[in-house]
Coordinates of C-alpha atoms and ligand atoms in Angstrom, one line a residue:
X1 CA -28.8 3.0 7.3
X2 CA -27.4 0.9 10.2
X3 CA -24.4 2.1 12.1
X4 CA -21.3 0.3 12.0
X5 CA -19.2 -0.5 15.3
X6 CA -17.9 2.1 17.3
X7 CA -14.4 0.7 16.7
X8 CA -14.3 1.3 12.7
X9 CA -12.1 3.8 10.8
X10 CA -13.6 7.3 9.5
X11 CA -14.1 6.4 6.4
X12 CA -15.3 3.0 6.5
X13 CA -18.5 4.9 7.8
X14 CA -18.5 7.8 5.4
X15 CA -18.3 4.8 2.9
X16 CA -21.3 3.3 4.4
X17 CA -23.3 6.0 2.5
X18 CA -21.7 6.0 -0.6
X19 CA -22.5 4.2 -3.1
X20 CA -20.1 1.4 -3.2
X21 CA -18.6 -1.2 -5.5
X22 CA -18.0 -4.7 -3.8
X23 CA -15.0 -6.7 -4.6
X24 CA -15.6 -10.3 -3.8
X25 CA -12.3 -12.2 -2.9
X26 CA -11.7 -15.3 -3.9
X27 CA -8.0 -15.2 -3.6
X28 CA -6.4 -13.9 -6.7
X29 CA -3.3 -12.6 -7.3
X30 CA -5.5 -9.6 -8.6
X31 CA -7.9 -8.3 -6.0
X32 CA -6.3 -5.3 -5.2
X33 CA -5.5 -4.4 -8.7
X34 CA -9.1 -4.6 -9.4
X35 CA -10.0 -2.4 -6.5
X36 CA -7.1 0.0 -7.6
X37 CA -8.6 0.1 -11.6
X38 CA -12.1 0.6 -10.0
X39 CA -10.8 3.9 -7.7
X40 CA -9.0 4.8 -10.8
X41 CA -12.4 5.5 -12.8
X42 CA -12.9 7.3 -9.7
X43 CA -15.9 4.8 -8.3
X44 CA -15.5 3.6 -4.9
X45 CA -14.9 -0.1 -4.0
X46 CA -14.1 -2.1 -1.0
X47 CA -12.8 -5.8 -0.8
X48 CA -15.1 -8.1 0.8
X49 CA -14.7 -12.0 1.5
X50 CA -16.0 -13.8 -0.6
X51 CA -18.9 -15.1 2.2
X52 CA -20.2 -11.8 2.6
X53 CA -24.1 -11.6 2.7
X54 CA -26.8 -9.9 0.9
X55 CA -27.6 -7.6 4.2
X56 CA -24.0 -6.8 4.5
X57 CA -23.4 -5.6 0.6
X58 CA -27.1 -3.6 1.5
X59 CA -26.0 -1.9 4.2
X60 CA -22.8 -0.7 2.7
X61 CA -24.9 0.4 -0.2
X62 CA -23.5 -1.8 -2.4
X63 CA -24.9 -1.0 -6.4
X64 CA -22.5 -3.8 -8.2
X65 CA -21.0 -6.7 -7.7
X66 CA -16.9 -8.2 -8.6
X67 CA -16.5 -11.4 -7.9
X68 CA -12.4 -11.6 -8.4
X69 CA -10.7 -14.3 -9.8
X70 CA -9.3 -16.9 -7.8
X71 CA -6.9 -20.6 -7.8
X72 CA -9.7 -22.8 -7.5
X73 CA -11.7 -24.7 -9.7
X74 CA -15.4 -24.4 -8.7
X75 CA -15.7 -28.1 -9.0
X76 CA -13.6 -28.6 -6.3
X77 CA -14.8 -29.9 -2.9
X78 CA -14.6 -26.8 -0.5
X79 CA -13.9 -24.5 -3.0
X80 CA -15.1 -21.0 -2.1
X81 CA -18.5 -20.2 -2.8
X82 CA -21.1 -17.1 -3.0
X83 CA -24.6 -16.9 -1.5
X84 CA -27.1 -17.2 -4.4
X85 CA -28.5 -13.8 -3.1
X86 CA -25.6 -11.9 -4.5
X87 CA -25.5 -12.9 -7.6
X88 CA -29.7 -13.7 -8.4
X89 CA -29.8 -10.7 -11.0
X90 CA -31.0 -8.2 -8.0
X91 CA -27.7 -6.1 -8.1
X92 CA -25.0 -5.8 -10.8
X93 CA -22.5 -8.2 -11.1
X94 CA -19.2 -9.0 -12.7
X95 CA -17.5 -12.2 -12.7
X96 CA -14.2 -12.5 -13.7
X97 CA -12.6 -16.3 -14.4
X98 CA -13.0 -17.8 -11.7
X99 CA -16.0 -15.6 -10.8
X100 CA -17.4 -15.9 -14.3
X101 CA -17.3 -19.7 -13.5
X102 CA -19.0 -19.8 -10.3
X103 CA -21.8 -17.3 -11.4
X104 CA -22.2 -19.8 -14.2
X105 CA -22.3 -22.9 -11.7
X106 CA -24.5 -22.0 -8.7
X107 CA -26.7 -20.0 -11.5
X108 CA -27.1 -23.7 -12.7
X109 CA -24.7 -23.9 -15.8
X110 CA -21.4 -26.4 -16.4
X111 CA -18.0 -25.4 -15.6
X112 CA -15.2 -28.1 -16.7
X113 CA -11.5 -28.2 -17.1
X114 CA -10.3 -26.9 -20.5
X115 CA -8.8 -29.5 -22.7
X116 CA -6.2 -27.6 -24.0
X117 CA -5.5 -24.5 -21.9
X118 CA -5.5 -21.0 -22.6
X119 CA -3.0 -19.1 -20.5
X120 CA -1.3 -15.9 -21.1
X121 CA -2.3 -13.9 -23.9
X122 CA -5.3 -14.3 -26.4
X123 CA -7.4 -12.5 -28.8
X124 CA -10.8 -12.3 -28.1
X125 CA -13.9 -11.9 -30.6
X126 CA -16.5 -10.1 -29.0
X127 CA -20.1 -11.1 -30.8
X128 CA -21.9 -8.2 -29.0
X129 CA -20.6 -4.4 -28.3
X130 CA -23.8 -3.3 -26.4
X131 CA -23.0 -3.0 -22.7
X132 CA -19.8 -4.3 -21.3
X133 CA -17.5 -4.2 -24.3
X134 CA -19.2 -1.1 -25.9
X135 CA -16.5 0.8 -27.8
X136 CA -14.1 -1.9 -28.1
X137 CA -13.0 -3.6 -31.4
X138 CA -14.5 -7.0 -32.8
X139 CA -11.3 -8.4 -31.7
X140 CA -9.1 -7.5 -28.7
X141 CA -6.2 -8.6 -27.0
X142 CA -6.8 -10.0 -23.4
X143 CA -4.9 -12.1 -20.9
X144 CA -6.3 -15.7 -19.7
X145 CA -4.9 -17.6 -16.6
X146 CA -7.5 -20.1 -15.9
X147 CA -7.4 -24.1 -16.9
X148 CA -11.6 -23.9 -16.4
X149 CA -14.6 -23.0 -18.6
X150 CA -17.6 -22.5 -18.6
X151 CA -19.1 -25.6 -20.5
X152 CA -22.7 -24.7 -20.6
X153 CA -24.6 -21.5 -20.1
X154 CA -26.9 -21.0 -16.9
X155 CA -30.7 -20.4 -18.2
X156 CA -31.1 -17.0 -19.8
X157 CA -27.6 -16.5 -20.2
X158 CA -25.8 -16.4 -23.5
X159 CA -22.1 -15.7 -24.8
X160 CA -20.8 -12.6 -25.8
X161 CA -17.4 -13.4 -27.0
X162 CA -15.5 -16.4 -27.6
X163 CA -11.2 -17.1 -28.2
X164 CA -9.9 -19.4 -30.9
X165 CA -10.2 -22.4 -28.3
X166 CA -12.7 -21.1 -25.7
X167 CA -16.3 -20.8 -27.2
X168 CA -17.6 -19.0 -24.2
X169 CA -15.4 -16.1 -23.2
X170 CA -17.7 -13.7 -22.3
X171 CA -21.3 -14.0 -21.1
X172 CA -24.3 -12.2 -20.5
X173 CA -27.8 -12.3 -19.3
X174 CA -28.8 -9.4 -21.4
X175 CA -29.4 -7.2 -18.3
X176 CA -27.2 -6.6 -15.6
X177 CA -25.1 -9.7 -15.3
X178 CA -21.7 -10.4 -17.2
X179 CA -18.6 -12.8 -16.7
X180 CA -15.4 -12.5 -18.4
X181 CA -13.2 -15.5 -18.6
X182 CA -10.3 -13.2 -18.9
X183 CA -8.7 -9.9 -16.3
X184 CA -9.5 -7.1 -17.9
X185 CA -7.7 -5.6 -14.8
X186 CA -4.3 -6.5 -15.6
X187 CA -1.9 -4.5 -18.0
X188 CA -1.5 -7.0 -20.7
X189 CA -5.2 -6.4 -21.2
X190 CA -5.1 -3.0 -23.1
X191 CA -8.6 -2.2 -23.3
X192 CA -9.2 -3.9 -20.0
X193 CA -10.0 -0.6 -18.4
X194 CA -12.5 0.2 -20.7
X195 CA -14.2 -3.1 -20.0
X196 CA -14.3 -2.1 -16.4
X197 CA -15.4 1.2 -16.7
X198 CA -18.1 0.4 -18.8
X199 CA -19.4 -2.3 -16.1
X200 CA -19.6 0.6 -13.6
X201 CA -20.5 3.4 -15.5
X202 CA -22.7 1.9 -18.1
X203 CA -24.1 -0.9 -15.9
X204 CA -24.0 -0.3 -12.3
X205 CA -24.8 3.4 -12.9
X206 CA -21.6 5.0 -11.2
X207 CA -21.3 8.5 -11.4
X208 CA -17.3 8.5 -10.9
X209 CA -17.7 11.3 -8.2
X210 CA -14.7 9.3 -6.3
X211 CA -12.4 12.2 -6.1
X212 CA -9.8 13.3 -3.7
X213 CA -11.7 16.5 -2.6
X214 CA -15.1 14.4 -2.2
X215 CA -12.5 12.4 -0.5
X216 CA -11.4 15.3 2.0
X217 CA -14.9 17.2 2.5
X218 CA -16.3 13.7 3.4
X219 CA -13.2 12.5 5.8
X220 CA -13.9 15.8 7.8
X221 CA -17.4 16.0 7.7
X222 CA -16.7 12.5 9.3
X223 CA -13.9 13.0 11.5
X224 CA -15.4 16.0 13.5
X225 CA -18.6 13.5 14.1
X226 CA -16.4 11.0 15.0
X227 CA -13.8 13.1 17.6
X228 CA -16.9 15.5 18.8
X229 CA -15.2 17.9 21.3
X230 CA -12.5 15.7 22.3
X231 CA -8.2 16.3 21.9
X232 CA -6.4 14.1 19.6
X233 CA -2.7 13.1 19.5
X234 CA -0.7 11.8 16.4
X235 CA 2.6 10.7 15.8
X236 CA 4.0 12.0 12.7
X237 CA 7.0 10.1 11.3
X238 CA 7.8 12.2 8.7
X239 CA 6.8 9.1 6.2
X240 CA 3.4 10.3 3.7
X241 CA 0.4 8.6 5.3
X242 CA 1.1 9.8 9.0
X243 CA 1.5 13.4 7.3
X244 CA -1.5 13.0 5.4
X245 CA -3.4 11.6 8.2
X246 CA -2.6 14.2 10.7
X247 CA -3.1 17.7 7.7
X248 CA -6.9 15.7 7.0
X249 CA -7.3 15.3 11.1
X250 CA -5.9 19.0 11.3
X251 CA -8.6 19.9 8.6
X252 CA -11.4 18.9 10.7
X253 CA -10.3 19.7 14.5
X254 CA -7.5 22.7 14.4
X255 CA -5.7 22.9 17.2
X256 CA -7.4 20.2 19.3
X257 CA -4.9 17.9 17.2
X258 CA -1.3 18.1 19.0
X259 CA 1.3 16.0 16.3
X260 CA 4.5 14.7 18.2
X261 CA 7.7 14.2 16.2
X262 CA 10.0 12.2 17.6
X263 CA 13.7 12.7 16.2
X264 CA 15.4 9.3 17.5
X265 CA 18.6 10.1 16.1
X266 CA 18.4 7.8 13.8
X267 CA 17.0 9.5 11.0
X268 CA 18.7 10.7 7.4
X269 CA 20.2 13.6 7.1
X270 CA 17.9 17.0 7.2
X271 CA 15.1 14.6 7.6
X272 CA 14.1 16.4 11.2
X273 CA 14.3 19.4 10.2
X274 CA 12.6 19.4 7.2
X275 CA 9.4 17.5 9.2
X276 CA 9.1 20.6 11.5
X277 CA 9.9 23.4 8.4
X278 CA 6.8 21.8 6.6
X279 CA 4.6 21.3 9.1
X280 CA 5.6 23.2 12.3
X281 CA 3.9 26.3 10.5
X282 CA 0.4 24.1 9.7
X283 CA 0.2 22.1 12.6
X284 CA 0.0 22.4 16.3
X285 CA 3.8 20.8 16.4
X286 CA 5.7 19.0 19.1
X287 CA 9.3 17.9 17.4
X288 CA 11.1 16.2 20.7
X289 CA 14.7 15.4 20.5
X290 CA 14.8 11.8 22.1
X291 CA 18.3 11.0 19.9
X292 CA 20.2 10.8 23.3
X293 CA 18.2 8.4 25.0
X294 CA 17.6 5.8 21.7
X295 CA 21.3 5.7 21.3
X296 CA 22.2 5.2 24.9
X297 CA 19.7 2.3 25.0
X298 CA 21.2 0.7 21.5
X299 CA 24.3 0.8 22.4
X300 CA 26.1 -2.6 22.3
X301 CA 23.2 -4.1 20.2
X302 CA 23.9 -5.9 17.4
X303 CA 21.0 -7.9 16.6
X304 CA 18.8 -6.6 14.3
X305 CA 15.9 -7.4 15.8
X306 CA 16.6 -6.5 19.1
X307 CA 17.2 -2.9 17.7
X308 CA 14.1 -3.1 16.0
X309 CA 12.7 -4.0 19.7
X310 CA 14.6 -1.8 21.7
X311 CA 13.9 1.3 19.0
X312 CA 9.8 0.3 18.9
X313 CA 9.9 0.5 23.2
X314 CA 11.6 3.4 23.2
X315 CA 9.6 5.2 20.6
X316 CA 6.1 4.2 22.8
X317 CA 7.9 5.6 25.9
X318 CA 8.7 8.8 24.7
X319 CA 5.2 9.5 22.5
X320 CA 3.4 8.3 26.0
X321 CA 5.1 11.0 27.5
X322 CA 4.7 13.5 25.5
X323 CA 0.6 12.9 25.2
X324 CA 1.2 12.6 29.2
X325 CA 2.4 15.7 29.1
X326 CA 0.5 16.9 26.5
X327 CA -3.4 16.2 27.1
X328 CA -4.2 15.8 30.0
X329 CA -5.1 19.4 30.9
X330 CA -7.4 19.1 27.9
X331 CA -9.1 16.0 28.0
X332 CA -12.6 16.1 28.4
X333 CA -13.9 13.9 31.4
X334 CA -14.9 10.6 30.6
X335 CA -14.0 10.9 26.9
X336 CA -10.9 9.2 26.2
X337 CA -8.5 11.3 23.9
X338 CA -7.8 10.1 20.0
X339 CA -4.9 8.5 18.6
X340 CA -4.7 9.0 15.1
X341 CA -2.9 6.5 12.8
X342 CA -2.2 6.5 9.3
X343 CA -3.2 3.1 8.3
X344 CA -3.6 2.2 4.9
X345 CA -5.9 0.1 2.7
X346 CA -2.8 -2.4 1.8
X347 CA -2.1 -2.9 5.8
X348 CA -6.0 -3.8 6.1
X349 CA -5.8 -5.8 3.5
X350 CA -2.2 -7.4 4.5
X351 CA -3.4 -7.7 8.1
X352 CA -6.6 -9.4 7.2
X353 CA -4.7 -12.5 5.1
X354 CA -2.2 -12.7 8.0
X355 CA -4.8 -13.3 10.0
X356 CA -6.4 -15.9 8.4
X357 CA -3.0 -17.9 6.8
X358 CA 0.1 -18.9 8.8
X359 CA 3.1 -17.5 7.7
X360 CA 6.7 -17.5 9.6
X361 CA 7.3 -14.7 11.3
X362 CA 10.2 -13.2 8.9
X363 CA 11.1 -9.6 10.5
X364 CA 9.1 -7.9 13.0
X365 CA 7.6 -4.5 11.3
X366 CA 8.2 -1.8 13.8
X367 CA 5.1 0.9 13.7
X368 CA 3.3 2.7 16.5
X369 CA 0.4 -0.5 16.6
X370 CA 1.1 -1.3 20.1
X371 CA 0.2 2.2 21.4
X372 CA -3.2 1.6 22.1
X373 CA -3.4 -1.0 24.0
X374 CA -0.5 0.5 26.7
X375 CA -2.7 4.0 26.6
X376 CA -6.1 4.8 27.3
X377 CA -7.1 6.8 23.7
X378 CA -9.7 5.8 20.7
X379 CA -7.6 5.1 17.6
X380 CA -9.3 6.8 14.6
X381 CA -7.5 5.7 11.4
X382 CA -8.9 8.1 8.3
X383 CA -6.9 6.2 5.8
X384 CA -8.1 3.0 6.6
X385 CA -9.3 2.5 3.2
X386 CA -7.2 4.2 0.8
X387 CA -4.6 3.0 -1.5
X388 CA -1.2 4.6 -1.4
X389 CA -1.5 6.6 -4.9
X390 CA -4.9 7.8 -3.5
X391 CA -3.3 8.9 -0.2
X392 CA -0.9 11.0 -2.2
X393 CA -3.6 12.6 -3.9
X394 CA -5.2 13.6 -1.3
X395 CA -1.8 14.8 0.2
X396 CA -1.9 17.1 -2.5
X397 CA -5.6 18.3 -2.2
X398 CA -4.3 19.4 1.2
X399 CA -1.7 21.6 0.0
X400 CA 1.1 18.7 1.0
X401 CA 4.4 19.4 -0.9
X402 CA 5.5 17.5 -3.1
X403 CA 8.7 16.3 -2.1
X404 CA 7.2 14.9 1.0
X405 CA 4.5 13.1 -0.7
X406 CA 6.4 11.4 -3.3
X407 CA 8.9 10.7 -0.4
X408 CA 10.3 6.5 -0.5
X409 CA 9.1 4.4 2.3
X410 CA 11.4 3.9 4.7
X411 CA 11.8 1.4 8.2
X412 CA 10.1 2.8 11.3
X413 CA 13.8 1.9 12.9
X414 CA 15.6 4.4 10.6
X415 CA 18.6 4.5 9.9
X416 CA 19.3 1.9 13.0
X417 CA 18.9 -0.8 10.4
X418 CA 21.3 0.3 7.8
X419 CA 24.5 0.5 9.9
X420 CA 25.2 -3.3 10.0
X421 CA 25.7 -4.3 13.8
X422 CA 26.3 -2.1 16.4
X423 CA 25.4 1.2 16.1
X424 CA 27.3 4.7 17.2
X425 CA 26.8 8.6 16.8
X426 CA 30.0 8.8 14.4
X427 CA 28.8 5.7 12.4
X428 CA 25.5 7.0 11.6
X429 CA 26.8 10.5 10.7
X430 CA 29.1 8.6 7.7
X431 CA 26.2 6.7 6.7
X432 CA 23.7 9.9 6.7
X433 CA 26.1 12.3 4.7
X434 CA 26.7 9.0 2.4
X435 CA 22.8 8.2 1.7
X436 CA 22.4 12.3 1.4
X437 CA 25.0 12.4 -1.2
X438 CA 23.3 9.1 -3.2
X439 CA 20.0 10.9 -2.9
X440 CA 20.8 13.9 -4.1
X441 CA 22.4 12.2 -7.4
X442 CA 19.7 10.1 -7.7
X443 CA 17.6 13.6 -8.0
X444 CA 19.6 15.2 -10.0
X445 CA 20.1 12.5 -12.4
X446 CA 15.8 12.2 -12.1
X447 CA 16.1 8.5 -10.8
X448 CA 14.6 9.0 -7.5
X449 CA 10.7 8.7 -8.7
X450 CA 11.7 5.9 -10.9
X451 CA 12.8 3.4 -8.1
X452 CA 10.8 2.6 -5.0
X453 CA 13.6 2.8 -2.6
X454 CA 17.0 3.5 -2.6
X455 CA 19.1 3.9 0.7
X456 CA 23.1 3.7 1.8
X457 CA 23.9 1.2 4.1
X458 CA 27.2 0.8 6.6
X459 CA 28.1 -2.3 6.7
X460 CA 30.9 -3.7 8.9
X461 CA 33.0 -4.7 6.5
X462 CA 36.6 -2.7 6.6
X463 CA 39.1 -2.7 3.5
X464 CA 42.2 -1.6 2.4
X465 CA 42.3 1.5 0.1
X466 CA 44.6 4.4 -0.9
X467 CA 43.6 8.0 -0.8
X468 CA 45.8 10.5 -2.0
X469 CA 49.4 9.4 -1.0
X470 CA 48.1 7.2 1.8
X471 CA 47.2 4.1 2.7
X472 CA 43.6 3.5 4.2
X473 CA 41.7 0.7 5.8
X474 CA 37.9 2.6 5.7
X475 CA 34.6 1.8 5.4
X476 CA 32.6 -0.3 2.8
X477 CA 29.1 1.5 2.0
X478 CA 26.7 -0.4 0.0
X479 CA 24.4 1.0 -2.0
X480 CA 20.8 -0.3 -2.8
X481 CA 18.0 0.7 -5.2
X482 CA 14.7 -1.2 -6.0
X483 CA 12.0 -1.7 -8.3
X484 CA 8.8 -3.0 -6.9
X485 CA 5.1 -2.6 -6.9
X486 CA 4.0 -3.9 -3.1
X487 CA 7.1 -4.4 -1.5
X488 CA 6.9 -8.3 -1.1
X489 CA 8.7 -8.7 -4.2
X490 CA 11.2 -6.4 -5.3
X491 CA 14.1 -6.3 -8.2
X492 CA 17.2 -4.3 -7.8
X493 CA 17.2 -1.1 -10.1
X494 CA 19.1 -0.8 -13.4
X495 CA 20.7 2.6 -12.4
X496 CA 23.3 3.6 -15.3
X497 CA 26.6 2.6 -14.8
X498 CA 27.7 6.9 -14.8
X499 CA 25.6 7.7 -12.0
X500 CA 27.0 4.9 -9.7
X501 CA 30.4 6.3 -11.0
X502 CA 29.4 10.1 -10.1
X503 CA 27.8 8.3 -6.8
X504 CA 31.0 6.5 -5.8
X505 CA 33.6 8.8 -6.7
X506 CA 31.1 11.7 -4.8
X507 CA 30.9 9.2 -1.4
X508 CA 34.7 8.2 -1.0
X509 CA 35.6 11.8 -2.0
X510 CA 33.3 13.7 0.2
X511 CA 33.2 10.7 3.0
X512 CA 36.1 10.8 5.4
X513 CA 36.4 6.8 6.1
X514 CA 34.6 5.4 3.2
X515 CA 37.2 4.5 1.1
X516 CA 34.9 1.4 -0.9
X517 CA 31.6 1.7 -2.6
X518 CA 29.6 -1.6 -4.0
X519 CA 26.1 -1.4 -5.5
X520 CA 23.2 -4.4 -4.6
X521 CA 22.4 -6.7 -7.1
X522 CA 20.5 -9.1 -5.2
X523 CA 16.2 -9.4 -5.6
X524 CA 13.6 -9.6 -2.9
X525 CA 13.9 -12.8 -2.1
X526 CA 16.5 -14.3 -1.8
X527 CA 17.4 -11.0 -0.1
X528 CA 15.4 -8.8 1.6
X529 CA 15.5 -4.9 0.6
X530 CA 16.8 -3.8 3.8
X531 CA 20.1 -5.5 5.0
X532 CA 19.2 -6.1 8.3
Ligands
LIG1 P1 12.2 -5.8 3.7 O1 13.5 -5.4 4.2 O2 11.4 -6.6 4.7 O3 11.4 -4.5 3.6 O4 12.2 -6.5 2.4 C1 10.1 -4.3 3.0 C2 9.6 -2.9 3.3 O5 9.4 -2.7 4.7 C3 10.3 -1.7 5.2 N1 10.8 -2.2 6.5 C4 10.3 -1.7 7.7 N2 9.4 -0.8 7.9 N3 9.8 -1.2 10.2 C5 9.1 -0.5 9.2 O6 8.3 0.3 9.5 C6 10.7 -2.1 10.0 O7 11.3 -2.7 11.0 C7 11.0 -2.4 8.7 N4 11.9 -3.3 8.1 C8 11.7 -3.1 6.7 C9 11.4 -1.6 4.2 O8 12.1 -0.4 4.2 C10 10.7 -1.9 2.9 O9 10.0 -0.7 2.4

């Protein structure tokens, strides 16, 4: 098997020898979600554009085919394509709507606009249980959003199940080849898994050996080809994939790994020293108290984005430092040292589209990306390819706690973002012991796993209250929860109107100068889910 770059991720080449699922993208809404149902039967798969070629899905040791759904029509001038080659009957394949229609058109069939169109949900009869729908019922509910059909078969090909108004719903060429006019990977699709699982197991010959620990012994096998001898460095934030990156990196290389934690000061309460309770006793630790110098260099700044510039500077200043300081004396001549990153499949993903559409520039996302290019090291990313649930699970195979695995998400500038305008020491104590006290209800009340991020903010409004006999003009907290599934879109959280009572009356209680408490109703967008 050919070897990929020298620049690719660990497990981008341990998955160049397993066998693989390839998702072809034509742009759905749904890609990911069928690359998330595939890892969840425990098969890998890896997104591929949709002008991939035959060599490429070889040499990844491709053994079935996806072709995702997609906006188009395949009538369309310029609409996207695939080379005959990948879908000629010598691997697998599954087309799915758009997909299913442009197997059926450059196979030599006729796809046409529907005249009255199916969208949403319909039942479908399936004519033929062997293969792909095996175990399924003669009718099923599944979910349609397509305005195209196929209007005639390619040769050798016939249909397989048909809806009240679409006669060719499902179609087959007996062997290896199937396309499904509707998502068998979304929800309202009950059985849709089945459909799926029965594509790779029963068809592509999958063995569902996908599992976190082939994960792990594969990732180390992988990473201790990869680093050889050398020292690595990693910055650990205290969020889940830079924890899980730098326990699997750990796994492989011991001690040769140093992990830096930088407290900035501007972090939630206990948050430091839980970060160095975990993993001070597991890892070769180096927890640096930088909180002096971030707030000295944010102090008078107001504009969010200049924090988030100020904080991201700061942040690469320090961690050069410390691998300065840190390496050096170990580094093996001529072998640059390692950064390792925990990068996940989504960023890929996300930074691939960016790359290729032009969006406005909405709020810079602070990470520790520009570190390579300012130091001399080899960035090995050993998540590169995983999805977030997967990361956790493979947190867990390494003997991660829970609390920090199931840990929200929160902004690389901490807590820098959630005190509205200028930022000082006494500021972000109220806001830390306010956020610690809305955590620790939402726990106790077992909200926390139920919302995707919830957080205090200090905003700079001042308002007139009375505590006890007196008079107050104090602090307004706001306080946010959110339901989403990717962050891009998000909906505020129905908590119950007793726990933002408990929460409230806790906060103005327990908070000297918080004397107001309002709770965010506002959805991602208009808003955004962090203030500033
Ligand atoms: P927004 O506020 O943009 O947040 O709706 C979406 C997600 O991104 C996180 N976020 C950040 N993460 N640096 C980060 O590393 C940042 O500057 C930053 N700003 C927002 C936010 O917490 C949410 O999860």
């Amino acid at each position: 098997m050919k070897e990929r770059a020298a620049t690719t991720g660990t497990a981008d080449r341990a998955a160049t020898a397993r066998p693989t699922i390839a998702i072809l993208d034509y742009g759905s809404q749904y890609t990911q979600l069928i690359a998330r149902r595939v890892r969840e039967s425990r098969v890998y798969c890896e997104i591929f554009p949709h002008d991939v070629t035959p060599d490429e899905l070889r040499e990844r040791n491709v053994v079935g085919v996806i072709l995702s759904g997609g906006p188009s029509s395949v009538y369309e001038p310029n609409a996207p394509s695939v080379d005959r080659r990948v879908v000629d009957g010598r691997l697998p394949v599954l087309g799915i709507c758009y997909g299913m229609h442009l197997m059926a058109q450059v196979l030599g069939g006729e796809v046409a606009p529907e005249g009255t169109r199916e969208y949403g949900p319909a039942m479908v009869e399936i004519g033929d249980h062997g293969g792909l729908f095996e175990g399924l019922a003669p009718s099923e509910r599944a979910w349609m959003s397509h305005g195209d059909t196929v209007r005639r078969l390619p040769a050798g090909f016939h249909g397989i199940a048909r809806t009240e108004r679409v006669p060719v719903a499902a179609m087959t060429d007996g062997r290896a080849r199937f396309g499904v006019q509707f998502h068998p990977e979304v929800m309202h699709t009950p059985r849709g898994a089945e459909v799926l699982r029965n594509f790779l197991y029963r068809v592509c010959g999958a063995t569902g050996d996908w599992t976190p620990a082939a994960f792990v012994e594969e990732a180390i096998a992988e990473l201790r080809r990869e680093i050889g001898e050398r020292h690595a460095i990693c910055a650990l934030s205290g969020g889940v994939d830079s924890a899980v990156a730098a326990a699997l990196v750990a796994r492989a290389i011991g001690d040769r790994l140093t992990c830096v934690f930088i407290d900035t000061g501007l972090l939630r309460e206990n948050e430091a020293e839980q970060v160095v309770a975990t993993f001070g006793p597991r890892l070769r630790l180096v927890a640096v108290d930088a909180a002096d110098r971030f707030l000295v260099r944010l102090a008078g700044v107001n504009d969010p984005e200049q924090k988030r510039s100020v904080i991201g500077e700061e942040f690469v200043r320090c961690f050069e430092e410390e691998a300065a300081a840190r390496l050096p004396a170990a580094t093996i001549a001529g072998q640059k040292p390692v950064l390792v990153q925990g990068t996940i499949y989504p960023d890929v993903i996300e930074s691939r589209s960016r790359e290729s559409k032009t969006s406005a520039r909405i709020k810079t996302h602070h990470n520790v990306g520009g570190l390579p290019e300012v130091m001399a090291l080899d960035v090995v990313e050993p998540l590169r390819r995983l999805f977030k649930d997967e990361v956790r699970r493979v947190g867990a195979e390494l003997g991660i706690p829970e609390d920090i695995l199931w840990r929200h998400p929160s902004p690389g500038p901490g807590l820098a973002v959630r005190v509205v305008g200028e930022i000082d020491r006494e500021k972000l104590d109220i806001l830390r012991r306010a956020d610690a006290i809305y955590l620790e209800e939402l726990r106790a009340a077992d909200w926390y796993r139920k919302v995707a991020q919830a957080f205090a903010v200090l905003t700079s409004v001042r308002s007139v209250g009375v505590q006890g006999d007196f008079r107050t003009y104090g602090y307004l907290v706001a306080l946010r929860a959110v339901t989403t599934e990717d962050f891009m879109t998000a909906d505020w959280a129905r908590l119950p109107y007793d726990l933002l009572e408990r929460i409230s009356s806790r906060i103005v209680n327990e908070v000297p100068s918080v004397n107001r408490v309002v709770y965010d109703v506002s959805s991602k967008p208009p808003a955004t889910i962090e203030w500033e």
